[in-house]
mmCIF file with all atom_site columns, C-alpha atoms in Angstrom:
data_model
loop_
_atom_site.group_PDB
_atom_site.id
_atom_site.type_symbol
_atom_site.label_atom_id
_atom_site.label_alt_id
_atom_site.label_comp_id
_atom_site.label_asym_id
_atom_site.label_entity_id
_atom_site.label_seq_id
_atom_site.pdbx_PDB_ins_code
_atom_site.Cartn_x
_atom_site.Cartn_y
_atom_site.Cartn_z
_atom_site.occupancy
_atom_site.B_iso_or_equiv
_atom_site.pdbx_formal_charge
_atom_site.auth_seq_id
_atom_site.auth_comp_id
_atom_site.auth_asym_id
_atom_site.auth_atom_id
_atom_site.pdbx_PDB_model_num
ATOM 1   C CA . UNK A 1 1   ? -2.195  87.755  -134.486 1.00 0.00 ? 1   UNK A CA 1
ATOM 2   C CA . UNK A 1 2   ? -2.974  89.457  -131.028 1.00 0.00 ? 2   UNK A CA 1
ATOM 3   C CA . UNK A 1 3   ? -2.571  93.167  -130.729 1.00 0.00 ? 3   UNK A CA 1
ATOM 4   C CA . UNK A 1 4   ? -0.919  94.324  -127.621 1.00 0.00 ? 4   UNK A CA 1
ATOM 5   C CA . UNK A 1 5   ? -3.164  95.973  -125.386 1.00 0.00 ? 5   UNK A CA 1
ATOM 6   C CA . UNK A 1 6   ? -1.159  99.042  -125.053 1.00 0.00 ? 6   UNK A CA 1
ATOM 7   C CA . UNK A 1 7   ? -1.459  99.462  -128.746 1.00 0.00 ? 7   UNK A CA 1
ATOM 8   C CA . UNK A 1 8   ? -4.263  101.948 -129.522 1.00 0.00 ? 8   UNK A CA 1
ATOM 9   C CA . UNK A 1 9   ? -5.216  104.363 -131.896 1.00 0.00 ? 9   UNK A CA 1
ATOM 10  C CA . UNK A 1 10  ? -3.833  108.040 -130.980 1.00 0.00 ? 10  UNK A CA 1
ATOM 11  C CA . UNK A 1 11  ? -5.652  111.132 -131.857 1.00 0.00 ? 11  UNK A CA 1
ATOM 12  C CA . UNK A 1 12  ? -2.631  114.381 -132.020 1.00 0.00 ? 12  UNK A CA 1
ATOM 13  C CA . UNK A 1 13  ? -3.033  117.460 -130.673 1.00 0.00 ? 13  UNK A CA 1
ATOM 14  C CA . UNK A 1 14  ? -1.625  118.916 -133.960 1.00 0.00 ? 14  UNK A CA 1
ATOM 15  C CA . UNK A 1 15  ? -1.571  118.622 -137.095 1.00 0.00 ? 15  UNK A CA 1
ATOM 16  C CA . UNK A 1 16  ? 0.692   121.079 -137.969 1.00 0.00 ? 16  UNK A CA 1
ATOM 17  C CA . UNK A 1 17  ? 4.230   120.353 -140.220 1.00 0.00 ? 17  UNK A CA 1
ATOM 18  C CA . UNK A 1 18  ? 5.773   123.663 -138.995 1.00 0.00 ? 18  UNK A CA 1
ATOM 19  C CA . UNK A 1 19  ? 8.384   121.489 -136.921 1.00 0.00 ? 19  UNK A CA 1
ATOM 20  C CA . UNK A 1 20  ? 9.514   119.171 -139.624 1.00 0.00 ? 20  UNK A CA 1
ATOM 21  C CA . UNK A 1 21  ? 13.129  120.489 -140.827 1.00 0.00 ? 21  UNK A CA 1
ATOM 22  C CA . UNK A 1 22  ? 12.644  119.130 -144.085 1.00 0.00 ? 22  UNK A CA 1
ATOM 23  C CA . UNK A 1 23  ? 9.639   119.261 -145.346 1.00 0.00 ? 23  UNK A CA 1
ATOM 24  C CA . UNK A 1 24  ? 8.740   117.328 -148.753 1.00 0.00 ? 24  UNK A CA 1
ATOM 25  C CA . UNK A 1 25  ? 8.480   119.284 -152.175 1.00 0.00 ? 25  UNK A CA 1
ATOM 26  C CA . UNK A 1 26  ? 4.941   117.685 -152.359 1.00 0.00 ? 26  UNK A CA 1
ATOM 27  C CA . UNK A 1 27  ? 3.990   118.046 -148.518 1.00 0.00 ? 27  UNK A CA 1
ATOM 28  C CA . UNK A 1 28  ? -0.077  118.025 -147.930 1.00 0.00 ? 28  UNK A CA 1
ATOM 29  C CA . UNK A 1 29  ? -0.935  116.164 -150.902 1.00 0.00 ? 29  UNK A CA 1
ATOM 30  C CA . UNK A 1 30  ? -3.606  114.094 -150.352 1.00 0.00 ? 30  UNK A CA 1
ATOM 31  C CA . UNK A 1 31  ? -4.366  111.001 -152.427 1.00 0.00 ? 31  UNK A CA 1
ATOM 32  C CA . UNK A 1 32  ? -6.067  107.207 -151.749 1.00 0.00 ? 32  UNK A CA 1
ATOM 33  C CA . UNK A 1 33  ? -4.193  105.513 -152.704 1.00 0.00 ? 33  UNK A CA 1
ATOM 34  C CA . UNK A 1 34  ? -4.281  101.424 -151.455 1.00 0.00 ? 34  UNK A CA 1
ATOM 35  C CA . UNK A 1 35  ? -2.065  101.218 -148.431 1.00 0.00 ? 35  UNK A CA 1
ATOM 36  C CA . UNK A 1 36  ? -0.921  97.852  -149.775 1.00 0.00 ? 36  UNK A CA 1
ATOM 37  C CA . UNK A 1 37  ? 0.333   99.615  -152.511 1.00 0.00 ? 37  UNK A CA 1
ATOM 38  C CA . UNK A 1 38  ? 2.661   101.684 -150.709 1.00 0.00 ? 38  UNK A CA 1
ATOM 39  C CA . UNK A 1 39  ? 3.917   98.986  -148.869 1.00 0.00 ? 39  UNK A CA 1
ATOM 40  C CA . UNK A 1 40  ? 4.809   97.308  -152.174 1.00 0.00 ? 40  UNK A CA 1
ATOM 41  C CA . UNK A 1 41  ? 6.797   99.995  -153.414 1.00 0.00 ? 41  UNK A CA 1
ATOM 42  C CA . UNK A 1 42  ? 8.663   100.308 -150.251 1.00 0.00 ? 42  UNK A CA 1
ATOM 43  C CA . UNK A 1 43  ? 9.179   96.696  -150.088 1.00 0.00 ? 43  UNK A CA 1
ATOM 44  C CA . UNK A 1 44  ? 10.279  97.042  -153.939 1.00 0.00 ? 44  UNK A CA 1
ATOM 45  C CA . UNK A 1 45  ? 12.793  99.963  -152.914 1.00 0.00 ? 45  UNK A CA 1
ATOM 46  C CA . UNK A 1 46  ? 14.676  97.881  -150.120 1.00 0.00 ? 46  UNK A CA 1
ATOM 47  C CA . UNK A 1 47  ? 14.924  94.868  -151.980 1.00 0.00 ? 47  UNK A CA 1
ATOM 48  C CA . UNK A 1 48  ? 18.609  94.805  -152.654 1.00 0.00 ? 48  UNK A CA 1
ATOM 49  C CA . UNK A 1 49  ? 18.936  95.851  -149.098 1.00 0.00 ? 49  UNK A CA 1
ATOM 50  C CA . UNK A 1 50  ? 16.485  92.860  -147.791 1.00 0.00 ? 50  UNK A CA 1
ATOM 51  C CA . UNK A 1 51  ? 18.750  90.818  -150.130 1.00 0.00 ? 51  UNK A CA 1
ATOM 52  C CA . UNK A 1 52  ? 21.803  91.313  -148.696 1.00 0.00 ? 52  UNK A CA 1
ATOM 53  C CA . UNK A 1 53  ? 20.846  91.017  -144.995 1.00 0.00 ? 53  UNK A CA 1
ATOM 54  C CA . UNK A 1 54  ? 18.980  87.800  -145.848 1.00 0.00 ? 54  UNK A CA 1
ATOM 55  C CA . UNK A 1 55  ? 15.572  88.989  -144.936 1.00 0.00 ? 55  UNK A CA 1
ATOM 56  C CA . UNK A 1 56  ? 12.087  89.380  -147.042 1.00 0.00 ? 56  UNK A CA 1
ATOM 57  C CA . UNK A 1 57  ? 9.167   91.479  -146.246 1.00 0.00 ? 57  UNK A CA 1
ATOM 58  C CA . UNK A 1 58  ? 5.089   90.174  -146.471 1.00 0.00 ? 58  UNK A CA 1
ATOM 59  C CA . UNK A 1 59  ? 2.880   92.429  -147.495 1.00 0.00 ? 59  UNK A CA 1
ATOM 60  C CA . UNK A 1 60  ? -0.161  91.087  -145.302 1.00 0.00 ? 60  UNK A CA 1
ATOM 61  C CA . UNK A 1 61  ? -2.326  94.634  -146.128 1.00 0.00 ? 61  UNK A CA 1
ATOM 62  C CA . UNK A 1 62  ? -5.699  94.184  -147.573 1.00 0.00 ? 62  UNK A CA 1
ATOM 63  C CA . UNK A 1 63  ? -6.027  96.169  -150.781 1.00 0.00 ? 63  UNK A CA 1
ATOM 64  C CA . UNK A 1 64  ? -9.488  97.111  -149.556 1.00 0.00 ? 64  UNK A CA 1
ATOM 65  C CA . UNK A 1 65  ? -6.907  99.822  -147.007 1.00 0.00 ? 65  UNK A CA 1
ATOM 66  C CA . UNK A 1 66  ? -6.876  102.943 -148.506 1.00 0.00 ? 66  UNK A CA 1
ATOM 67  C CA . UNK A 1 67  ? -4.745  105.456 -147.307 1.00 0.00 ? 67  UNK A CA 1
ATOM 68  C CA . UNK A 1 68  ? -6.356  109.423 -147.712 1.00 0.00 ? 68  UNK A CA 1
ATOM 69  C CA . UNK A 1 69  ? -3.207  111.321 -146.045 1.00 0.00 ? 69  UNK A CA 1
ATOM 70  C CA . UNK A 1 70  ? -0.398  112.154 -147.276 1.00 0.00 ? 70  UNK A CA 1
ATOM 71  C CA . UNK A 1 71  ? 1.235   109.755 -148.966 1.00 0.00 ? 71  UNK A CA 1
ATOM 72  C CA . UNK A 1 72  ? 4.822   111.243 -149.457 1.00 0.00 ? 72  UNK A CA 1
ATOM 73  C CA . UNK A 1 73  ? 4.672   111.859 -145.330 1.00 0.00 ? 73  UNK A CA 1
ATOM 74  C CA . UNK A 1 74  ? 3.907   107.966 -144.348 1.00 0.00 ? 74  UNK A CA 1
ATOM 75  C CA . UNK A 1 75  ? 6.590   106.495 -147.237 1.00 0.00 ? 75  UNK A CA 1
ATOM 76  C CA . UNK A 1 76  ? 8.921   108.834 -145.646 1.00 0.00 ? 76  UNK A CA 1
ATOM 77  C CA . UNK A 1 77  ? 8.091   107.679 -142.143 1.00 0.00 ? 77  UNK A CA 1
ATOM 78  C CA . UNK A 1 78  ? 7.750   103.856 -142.878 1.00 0.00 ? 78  UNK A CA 1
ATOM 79  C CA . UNK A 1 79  ? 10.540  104.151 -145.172 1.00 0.00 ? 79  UNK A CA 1
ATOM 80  C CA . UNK A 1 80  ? 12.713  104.947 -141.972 1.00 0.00 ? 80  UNK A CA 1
ATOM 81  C CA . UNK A 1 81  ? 11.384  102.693 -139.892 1.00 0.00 ? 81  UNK A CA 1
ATOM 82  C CA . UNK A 1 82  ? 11.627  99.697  -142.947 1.00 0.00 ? 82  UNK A CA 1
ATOM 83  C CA . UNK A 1 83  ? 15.432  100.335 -143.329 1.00 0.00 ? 83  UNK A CA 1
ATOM 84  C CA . UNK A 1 84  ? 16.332  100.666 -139.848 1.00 0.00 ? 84  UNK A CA 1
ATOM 85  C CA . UNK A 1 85  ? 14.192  97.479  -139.570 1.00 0.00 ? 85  UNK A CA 1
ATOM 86  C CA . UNK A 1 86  ? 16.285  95.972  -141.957 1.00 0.00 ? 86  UNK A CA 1
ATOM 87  C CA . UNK A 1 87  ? 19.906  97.504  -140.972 1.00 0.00 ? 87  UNK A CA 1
ATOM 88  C CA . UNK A 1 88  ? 19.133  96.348  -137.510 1.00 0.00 ? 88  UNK A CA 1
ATOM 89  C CA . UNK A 1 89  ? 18.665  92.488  -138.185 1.00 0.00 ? 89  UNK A CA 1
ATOM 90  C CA . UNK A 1 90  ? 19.393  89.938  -140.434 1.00 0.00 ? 90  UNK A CA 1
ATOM 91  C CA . UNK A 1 91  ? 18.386  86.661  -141.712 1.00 0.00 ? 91  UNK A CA 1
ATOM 92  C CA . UNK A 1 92  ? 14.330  87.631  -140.844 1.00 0.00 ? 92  UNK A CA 1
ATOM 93  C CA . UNK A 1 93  ? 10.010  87.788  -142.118 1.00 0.00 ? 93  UNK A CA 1
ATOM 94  C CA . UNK A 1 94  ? 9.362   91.303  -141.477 1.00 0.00 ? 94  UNK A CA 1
ATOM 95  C CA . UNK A 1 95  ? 5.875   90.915  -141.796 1.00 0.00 ? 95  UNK A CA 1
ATOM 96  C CA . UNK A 1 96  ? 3.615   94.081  -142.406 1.00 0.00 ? 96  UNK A CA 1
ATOM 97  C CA . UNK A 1 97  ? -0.430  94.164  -141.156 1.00 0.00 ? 97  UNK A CA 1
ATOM 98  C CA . UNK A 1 98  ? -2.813  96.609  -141.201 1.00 0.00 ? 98  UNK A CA 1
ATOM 99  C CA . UNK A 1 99  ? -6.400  97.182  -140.023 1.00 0.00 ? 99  UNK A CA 1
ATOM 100 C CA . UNK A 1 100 ? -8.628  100.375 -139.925 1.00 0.00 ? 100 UNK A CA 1
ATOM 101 C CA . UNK A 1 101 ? -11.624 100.589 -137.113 1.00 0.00 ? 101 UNK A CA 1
ATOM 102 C CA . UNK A 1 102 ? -13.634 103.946 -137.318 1.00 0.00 ? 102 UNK A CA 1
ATOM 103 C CA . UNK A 1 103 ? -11.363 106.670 -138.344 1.00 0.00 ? 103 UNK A CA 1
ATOM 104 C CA . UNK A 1 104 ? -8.067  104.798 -137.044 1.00 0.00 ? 104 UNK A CA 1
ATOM 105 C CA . UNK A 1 105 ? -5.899  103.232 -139.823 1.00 0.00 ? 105 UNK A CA 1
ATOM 106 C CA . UNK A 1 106 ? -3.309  100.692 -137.574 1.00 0.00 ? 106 UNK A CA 1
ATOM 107 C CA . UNK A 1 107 ? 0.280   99.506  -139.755 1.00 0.00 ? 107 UNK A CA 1
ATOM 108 C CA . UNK A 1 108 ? 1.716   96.937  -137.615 1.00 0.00 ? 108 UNK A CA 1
ATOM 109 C CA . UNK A 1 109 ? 5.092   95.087  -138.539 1.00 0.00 ? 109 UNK A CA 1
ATOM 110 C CA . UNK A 1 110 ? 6.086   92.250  -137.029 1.00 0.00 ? 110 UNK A CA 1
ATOM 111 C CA . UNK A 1 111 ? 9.932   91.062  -136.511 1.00 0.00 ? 111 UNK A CA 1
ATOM 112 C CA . UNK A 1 112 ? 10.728  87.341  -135.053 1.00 0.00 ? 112 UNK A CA 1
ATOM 113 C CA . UNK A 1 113 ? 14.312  88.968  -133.824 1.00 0.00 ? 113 UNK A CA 1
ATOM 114 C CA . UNK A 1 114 ? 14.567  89.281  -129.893 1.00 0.00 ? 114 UNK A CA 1
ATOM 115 C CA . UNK A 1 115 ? 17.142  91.668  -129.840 1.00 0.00 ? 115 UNK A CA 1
ATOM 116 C CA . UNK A 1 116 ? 16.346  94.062  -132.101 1.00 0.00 ? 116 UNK A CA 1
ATOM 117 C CA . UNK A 1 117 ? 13.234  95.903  -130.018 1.00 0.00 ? 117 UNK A CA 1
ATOM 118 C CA . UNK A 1 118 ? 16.473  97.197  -127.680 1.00 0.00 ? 118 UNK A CA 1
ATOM 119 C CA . UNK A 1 119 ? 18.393  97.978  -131.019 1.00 0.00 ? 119 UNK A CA 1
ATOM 120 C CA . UNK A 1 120 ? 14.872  100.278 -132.275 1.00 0.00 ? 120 UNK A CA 1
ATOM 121 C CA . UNK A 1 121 ? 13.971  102.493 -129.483 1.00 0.00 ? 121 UNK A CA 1
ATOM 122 C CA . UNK A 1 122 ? 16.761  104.875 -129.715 1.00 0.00 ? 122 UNK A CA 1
ATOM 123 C CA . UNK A 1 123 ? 15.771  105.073 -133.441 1.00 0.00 ? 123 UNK A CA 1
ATOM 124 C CA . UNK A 1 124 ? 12.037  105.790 -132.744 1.00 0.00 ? 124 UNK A CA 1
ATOM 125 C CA . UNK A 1 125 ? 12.405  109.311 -131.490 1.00 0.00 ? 125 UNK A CA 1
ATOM 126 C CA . UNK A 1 126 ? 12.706  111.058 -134.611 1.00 0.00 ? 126 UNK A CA 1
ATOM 127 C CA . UNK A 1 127 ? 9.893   108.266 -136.105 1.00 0.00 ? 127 UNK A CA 1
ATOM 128 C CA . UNK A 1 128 ? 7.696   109.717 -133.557 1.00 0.00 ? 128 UNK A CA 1
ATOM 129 C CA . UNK A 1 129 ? 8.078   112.857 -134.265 1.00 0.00 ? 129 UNK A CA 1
ATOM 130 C CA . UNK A 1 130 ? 6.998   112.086 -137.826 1.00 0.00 ? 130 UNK A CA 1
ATOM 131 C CA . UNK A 1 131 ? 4.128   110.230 -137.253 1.00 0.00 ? 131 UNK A CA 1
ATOM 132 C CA . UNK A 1 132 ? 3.230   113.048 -134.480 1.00 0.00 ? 132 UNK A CA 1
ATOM 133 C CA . UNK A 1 133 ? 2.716   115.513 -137.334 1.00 0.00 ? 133 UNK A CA 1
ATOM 134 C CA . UNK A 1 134 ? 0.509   113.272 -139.029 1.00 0.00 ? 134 UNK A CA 1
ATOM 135 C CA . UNK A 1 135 ? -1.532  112.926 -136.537 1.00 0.00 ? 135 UNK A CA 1
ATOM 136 C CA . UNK A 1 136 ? -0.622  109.545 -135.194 1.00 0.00 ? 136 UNK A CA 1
ATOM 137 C CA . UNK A 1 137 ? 1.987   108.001 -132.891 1.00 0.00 ? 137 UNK A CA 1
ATOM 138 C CA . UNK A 1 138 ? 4.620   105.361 -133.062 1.00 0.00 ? 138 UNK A CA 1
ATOM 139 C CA . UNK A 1 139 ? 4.576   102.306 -130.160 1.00 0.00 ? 139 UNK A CA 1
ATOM 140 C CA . UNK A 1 140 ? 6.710   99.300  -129.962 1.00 0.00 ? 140 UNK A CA 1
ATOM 141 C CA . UNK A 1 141 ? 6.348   96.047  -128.052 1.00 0.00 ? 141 UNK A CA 1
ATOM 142 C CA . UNK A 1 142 ? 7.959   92.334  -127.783 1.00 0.00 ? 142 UNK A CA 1
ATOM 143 C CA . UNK A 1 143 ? 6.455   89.310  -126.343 1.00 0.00 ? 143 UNK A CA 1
ATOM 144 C CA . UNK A 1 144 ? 8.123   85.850  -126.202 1.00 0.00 ? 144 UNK A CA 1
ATOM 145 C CA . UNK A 1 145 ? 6.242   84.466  -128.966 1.00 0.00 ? 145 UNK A CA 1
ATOM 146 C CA . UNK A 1 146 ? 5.233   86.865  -131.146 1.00 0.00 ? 146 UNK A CA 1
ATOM 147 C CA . UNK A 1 147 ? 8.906   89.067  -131.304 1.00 0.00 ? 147 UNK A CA 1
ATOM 148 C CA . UNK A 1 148 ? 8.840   92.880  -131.930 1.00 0.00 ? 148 UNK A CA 1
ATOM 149 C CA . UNK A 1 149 ? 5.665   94.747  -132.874 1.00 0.00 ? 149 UNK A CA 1
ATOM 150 C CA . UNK A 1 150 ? 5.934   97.778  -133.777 1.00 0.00 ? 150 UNK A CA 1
ATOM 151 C CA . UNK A 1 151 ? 2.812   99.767  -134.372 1.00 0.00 ? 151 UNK A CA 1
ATOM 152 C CA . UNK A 1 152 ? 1.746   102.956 -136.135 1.00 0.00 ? 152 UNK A CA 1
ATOM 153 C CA . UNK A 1 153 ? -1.547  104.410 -135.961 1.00 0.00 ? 153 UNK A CA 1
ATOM 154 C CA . UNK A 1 154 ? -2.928  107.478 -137.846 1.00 0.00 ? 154 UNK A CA 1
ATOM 155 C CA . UNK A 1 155 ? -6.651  108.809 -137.242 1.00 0.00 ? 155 UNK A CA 1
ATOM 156 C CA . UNK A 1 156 ? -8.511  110.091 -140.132 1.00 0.00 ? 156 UNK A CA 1
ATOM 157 C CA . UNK A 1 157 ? -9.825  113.506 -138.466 1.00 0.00 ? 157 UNK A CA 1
ATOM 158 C CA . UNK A 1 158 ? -7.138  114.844 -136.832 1.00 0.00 ? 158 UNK A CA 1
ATOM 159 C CA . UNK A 1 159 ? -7.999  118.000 -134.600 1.00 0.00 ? 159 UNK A CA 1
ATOM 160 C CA . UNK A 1 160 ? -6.043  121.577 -134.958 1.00 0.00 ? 160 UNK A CA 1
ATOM 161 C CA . UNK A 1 161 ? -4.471  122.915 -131.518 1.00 0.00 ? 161 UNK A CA 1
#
């Protein structure tokens, strides 16, 4: 799998959570835990849903990826993204990648469906703003071949404004 070019690792500005509306009960705990883990759980959680739309997700995610953020914050934010994945098309491999280079941990998912990258972007504002306050971003692109990628990258040492 190629990674879009316009797919990079993004450094925020902030890492405040004073903007969130709703913050968790357990907001700024920090575990490592193995990202692959968290994946599974999600995957675990939507099954009925993934069921009834006639779709499956792969966990691709090494379980050498550790994730040292918060981990209620990213199930939160690719819990969203995973059932509007999921609401949005039916009958498809949602397939679910990750890599880490430096301090930049990259979650990639990968959908076959053509139409659903115009179905997603109206969705991805409020996704942005999520993974904004962790001090990552949200981008989404679709190639012939490859489908809809949808990429979110977090780095490590996020700087205060």
């Amino acid at each position: 799998f190629k990674l879009p070019q316009s797919i990079i690792c993004h450094h925020s500005k902030s890492n405040k959570f004073s903007s969130m509306k709703n913050p968790l009960p357990n907001e700024g705990t920090l575990v490592h835990t193995p990202l692959k883990q968290i994946i599974s759980q999600l995957a675990i959680s939507f099954l009925p849903l993934t069921q009834e739309r006639h779709s499956f997700i792969v966990n691709h995610i090494s379980s050498h990826i550790v994730w040292e953020k918060d981990e209620n914050l990213l199930s939160l934010a690719l819990g969203n993204l995973l059932k509007n994945i999921i609401l949005l098309s039916r009958e498809q491999c949602i397939q679910v990648h990750s890599s880490q280079n430096g301090d930049c941990t990259l979650i990639r998912l990968n959908i076959g469906d053509s139409r659903f990258y115009n179905n997603l972007v109206i969705k991805m504002v409020a996704l942005q703003q999520v993974a904004e306050q962790m001090g990552g971003s949200i981008r989404m692109s679709y190639d012939e071949r490859g489908g809809t990628t949808i990429a979110f990258s977090v780095a490590e040492n996020r700087k205060a404004a």
